[in-house]
JSON list of C-alpha atoms in Angstrom, two decimals:
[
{"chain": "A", "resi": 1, "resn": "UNK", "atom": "CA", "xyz": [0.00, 0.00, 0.00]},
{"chain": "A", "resi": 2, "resn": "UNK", "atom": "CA", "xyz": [1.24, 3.21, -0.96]},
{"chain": "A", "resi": 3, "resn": "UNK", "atom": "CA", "xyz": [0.59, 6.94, 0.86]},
{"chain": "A", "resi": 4, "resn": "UNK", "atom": "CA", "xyz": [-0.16, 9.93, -0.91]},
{"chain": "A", "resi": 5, "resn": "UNK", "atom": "CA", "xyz": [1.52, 12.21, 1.19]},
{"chain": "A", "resi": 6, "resn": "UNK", "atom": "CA", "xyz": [0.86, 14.14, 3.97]},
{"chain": "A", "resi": 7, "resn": "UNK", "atom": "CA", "xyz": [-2.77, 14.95, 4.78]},
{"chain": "A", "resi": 8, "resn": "UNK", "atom": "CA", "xyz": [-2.57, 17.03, 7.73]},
{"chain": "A", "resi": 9, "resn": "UNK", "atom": "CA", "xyz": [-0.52, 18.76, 10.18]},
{"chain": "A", "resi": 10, "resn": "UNK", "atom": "CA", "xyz": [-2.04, 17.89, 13.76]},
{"chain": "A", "resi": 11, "resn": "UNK", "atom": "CA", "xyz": [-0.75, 20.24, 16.23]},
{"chain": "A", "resi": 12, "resn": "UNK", "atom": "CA", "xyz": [-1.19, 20.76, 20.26]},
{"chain": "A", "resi": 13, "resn": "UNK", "atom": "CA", "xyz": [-1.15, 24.38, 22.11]},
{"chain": "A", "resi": 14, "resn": "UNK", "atom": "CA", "xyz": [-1.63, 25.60, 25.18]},
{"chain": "A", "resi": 15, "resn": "UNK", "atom": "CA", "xyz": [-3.45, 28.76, 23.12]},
{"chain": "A", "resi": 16, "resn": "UNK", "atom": "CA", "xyz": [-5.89, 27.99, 20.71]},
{"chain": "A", "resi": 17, "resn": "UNK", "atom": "CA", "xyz": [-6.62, 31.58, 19.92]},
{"chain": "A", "resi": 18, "resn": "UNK", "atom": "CA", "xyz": [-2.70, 33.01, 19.74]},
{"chain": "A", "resi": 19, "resn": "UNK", "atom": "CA", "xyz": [-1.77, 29.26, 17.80]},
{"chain": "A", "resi": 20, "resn": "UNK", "atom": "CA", "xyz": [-4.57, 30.10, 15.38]},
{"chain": "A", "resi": 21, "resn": "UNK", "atom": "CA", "xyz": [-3.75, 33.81, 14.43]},
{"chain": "A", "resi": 22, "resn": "UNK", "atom": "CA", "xyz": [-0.08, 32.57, 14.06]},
{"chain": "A", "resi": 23, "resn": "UNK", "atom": "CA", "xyz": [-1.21, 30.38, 10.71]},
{"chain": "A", "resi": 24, "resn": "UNK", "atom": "CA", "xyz": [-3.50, 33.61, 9.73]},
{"chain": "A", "resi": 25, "resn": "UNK", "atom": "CA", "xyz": [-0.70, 35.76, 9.59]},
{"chain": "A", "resi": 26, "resn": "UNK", "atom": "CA", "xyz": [1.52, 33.17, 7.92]},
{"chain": "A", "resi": 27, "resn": "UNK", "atom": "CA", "xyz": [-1.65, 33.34, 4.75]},
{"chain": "A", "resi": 28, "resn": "UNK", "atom": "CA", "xyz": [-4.06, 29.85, 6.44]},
{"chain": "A", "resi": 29, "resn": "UNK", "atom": "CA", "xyz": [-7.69, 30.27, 6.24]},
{"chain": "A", "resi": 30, "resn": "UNK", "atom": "CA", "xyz": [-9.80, 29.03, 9.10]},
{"chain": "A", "resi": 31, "resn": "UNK", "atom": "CA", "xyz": [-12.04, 26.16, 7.57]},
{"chain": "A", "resi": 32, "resn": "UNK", "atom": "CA", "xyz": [-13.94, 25.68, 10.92]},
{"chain": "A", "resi": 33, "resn": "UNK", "atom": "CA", "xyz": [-13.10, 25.81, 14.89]},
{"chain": "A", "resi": 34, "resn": "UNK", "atom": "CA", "xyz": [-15.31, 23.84, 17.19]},
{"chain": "A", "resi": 35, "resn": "UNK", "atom": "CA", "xyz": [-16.77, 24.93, 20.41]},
{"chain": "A", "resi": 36, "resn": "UNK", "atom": "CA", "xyz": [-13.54, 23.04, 22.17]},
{"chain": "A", "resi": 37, "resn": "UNK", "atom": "CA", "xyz": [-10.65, 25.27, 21.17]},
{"chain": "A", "resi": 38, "resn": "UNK", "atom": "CA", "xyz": [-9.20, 23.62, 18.23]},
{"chain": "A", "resi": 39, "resn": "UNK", "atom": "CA", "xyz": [-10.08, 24.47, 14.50]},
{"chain": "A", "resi": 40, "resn": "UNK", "atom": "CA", "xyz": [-8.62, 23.20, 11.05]},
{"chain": "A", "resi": 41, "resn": "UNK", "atom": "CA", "xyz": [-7.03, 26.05, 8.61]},
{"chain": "A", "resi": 42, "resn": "UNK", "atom": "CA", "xyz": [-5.68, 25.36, 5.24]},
{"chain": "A", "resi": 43, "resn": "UNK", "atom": "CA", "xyz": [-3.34, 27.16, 2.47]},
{"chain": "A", "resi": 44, "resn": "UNK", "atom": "CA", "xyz": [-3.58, 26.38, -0.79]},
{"chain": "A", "resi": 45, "resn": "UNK", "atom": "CA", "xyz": [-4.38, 22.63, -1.76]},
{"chain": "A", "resi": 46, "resn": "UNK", "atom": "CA", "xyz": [-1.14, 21.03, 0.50]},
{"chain": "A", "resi": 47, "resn": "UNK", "atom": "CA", "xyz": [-2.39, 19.54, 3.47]},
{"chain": "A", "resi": 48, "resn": "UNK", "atom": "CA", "xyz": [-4.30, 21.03, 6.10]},
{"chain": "A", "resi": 49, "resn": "UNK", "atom": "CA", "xyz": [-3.45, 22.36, 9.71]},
{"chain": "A", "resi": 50, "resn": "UNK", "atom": "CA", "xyz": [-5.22, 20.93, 12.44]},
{"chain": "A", "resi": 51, "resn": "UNK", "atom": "CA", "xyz": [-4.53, 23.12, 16.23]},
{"chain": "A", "resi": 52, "resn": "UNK", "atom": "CA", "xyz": [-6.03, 21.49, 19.20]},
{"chain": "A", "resi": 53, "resn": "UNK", "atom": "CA", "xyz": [-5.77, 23.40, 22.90]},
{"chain": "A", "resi": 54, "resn": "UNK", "atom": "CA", "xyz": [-4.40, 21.17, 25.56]},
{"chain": "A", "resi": 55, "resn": "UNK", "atom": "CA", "xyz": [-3.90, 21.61, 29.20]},
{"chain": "A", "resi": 56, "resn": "UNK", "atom": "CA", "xyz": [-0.98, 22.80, 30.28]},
{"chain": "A", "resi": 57, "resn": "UNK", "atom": "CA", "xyz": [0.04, 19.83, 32.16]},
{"chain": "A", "resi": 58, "resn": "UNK", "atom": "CA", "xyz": [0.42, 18.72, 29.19]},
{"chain": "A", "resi": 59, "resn": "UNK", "atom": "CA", "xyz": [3.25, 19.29, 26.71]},
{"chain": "A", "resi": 60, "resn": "UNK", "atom": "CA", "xyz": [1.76, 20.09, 23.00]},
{"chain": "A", "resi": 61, "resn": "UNK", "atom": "CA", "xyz": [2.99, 17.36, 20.69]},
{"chain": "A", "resi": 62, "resn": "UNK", "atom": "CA", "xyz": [3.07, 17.72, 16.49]},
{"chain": "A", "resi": 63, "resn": "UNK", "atom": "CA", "xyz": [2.01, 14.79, 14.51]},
{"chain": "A", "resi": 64, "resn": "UNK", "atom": "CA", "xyz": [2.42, 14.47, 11.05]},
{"chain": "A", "resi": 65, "resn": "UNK", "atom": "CA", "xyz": [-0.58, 12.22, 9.01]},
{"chain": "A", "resi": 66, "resn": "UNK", "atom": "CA", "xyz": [0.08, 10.38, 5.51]},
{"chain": "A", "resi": 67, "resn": "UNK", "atom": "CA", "xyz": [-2.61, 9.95, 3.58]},
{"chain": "A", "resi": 68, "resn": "UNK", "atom": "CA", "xyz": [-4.11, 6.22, 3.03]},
{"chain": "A", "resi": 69, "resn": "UNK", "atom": "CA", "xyz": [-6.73, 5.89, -0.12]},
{"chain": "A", "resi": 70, "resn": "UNK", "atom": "CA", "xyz": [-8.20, 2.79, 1.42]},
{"chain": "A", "resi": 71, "resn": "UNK", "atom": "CA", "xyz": [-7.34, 1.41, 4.57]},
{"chain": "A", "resi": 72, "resn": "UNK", "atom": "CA", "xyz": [-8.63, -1.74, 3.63]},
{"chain": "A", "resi": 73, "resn": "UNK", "atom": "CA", "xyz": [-5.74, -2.17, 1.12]},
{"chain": "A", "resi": 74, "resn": "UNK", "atom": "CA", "xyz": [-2.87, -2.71, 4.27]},
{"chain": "A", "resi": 75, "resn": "UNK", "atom": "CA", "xyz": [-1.43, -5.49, 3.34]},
{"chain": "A", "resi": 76, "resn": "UNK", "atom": "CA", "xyz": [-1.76, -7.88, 6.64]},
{"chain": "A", "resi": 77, "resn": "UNK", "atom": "CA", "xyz": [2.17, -9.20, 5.71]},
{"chain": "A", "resi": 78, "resn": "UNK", "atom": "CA", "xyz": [3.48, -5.72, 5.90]},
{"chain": "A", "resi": 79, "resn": "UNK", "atom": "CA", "xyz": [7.10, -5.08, 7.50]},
{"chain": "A", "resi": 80, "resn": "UNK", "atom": "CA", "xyz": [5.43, -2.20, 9.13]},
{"chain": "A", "resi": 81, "resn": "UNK", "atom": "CA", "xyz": [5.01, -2.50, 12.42]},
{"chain": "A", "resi": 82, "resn": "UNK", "atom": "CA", "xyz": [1.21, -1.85, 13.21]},
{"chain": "A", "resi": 83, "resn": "UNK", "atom": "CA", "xyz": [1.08, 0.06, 16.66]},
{"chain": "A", "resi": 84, "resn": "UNK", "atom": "CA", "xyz": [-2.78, 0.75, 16.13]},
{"chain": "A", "resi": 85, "resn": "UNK", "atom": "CA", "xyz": [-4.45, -0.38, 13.46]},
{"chain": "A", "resi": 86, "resn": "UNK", "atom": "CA", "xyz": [-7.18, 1.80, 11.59]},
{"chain": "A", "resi": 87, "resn": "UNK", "atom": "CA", "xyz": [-10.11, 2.53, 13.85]},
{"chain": "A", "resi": 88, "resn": "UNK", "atom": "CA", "xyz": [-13.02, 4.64, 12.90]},
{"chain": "A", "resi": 89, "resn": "UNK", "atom": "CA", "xyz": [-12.33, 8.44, 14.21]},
{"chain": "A", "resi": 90, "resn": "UNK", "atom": "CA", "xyz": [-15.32, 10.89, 15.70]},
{"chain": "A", "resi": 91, "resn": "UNK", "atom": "CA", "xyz": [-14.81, 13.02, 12.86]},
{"chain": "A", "resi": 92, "resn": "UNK", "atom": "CA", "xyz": [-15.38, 10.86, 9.66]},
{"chain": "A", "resi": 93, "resn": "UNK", "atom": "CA", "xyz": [-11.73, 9.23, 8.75]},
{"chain": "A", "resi": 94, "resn": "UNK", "atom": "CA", "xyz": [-10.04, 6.09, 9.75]},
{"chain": "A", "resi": 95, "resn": "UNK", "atom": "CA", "xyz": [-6.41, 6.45, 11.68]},
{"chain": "A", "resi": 96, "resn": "UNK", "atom": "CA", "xyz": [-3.57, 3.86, 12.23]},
{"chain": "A", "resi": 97, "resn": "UNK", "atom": "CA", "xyz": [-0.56, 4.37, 13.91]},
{"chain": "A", "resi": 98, "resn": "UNK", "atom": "CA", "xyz": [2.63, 2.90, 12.90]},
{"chain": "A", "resi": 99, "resn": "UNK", "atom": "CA", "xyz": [5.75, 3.29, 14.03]},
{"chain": "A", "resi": 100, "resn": "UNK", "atom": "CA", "xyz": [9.41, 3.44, 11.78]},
{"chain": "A", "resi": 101, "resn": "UNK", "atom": "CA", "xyz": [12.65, 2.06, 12.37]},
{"chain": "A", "resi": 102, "resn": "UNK", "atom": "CA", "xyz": [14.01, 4.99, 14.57]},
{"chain": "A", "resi": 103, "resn": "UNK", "atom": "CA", "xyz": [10.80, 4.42, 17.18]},
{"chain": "A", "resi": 104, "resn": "UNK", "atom": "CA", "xyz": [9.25, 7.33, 15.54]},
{"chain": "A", "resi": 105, "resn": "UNK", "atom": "CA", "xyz": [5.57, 6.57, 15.17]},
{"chain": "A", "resi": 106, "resn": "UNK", "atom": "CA", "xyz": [3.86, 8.19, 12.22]},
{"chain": "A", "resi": 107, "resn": "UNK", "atom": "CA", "xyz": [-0.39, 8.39, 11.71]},
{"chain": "A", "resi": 108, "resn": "UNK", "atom": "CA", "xyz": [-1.93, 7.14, 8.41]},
{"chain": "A", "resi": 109, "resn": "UNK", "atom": "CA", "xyz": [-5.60, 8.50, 7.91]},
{"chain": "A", "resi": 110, "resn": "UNK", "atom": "CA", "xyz": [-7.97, 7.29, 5.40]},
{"chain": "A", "resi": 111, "resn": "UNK", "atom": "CA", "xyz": [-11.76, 8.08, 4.56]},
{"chain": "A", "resi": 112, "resn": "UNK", "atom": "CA", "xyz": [-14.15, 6.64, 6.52]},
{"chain": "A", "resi": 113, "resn": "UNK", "atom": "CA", "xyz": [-16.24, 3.98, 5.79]},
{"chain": "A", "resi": 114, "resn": "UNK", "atom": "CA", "xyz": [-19.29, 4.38, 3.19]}
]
């Protein structure tokens, strides 16, 4: 199975509001923001920025996400070591998690079921 490149850039703050007019400034639209503090903005037709506000107990963490045509087509004798495989998300898309040789682990979303 091959990716398609990156999808999305999903990215933790402690600031929703300051993390948001950062990308603004930098030329992102805001697609939508939710009633949560987070919000997805996009530039041009490259992949799309997705902020989330954390606590701040907890240290914001960037992940990138490869995009997956049909996460049905994994092949099951892969050499890539599954660390979750897809699941259904709240918000439409299926996500696995896989991690590469350097312990890295890396998030492959594809579209949700039909």
């Amino acid at each position: 199975m091959a990716t398609e490149g990156i999808e999305a850039v999903f990215l933790e703050t402690h600031n929703w509001g300051k993390a948001a007019k950062f990308f603004q400034d930098l030329g992102y639209e805001l697609e939508f923001s939710t009633d949560h503090n987070s919000g997805r903005l996009r530039n041009g037709d490259g992949p799309y920025v997705f902020i989330a506000e954390v606590p701040e107990s907890q240290e914001p963490r960037t992940r990138l996400v490869l995009k997956v045509p049909d996460a049905d087509a994994f092949p099951a004798d892969s050499a890539v070591e599954v660390v979750t495989p897809f699941e259904d998300t709240h918000y439409g898309t299926r996500e696995m998690t896989v991690r590469d040789p350097d312990g890295r682990l890396w998030s492959l979303q594809a579209p949700g079921r039909s």
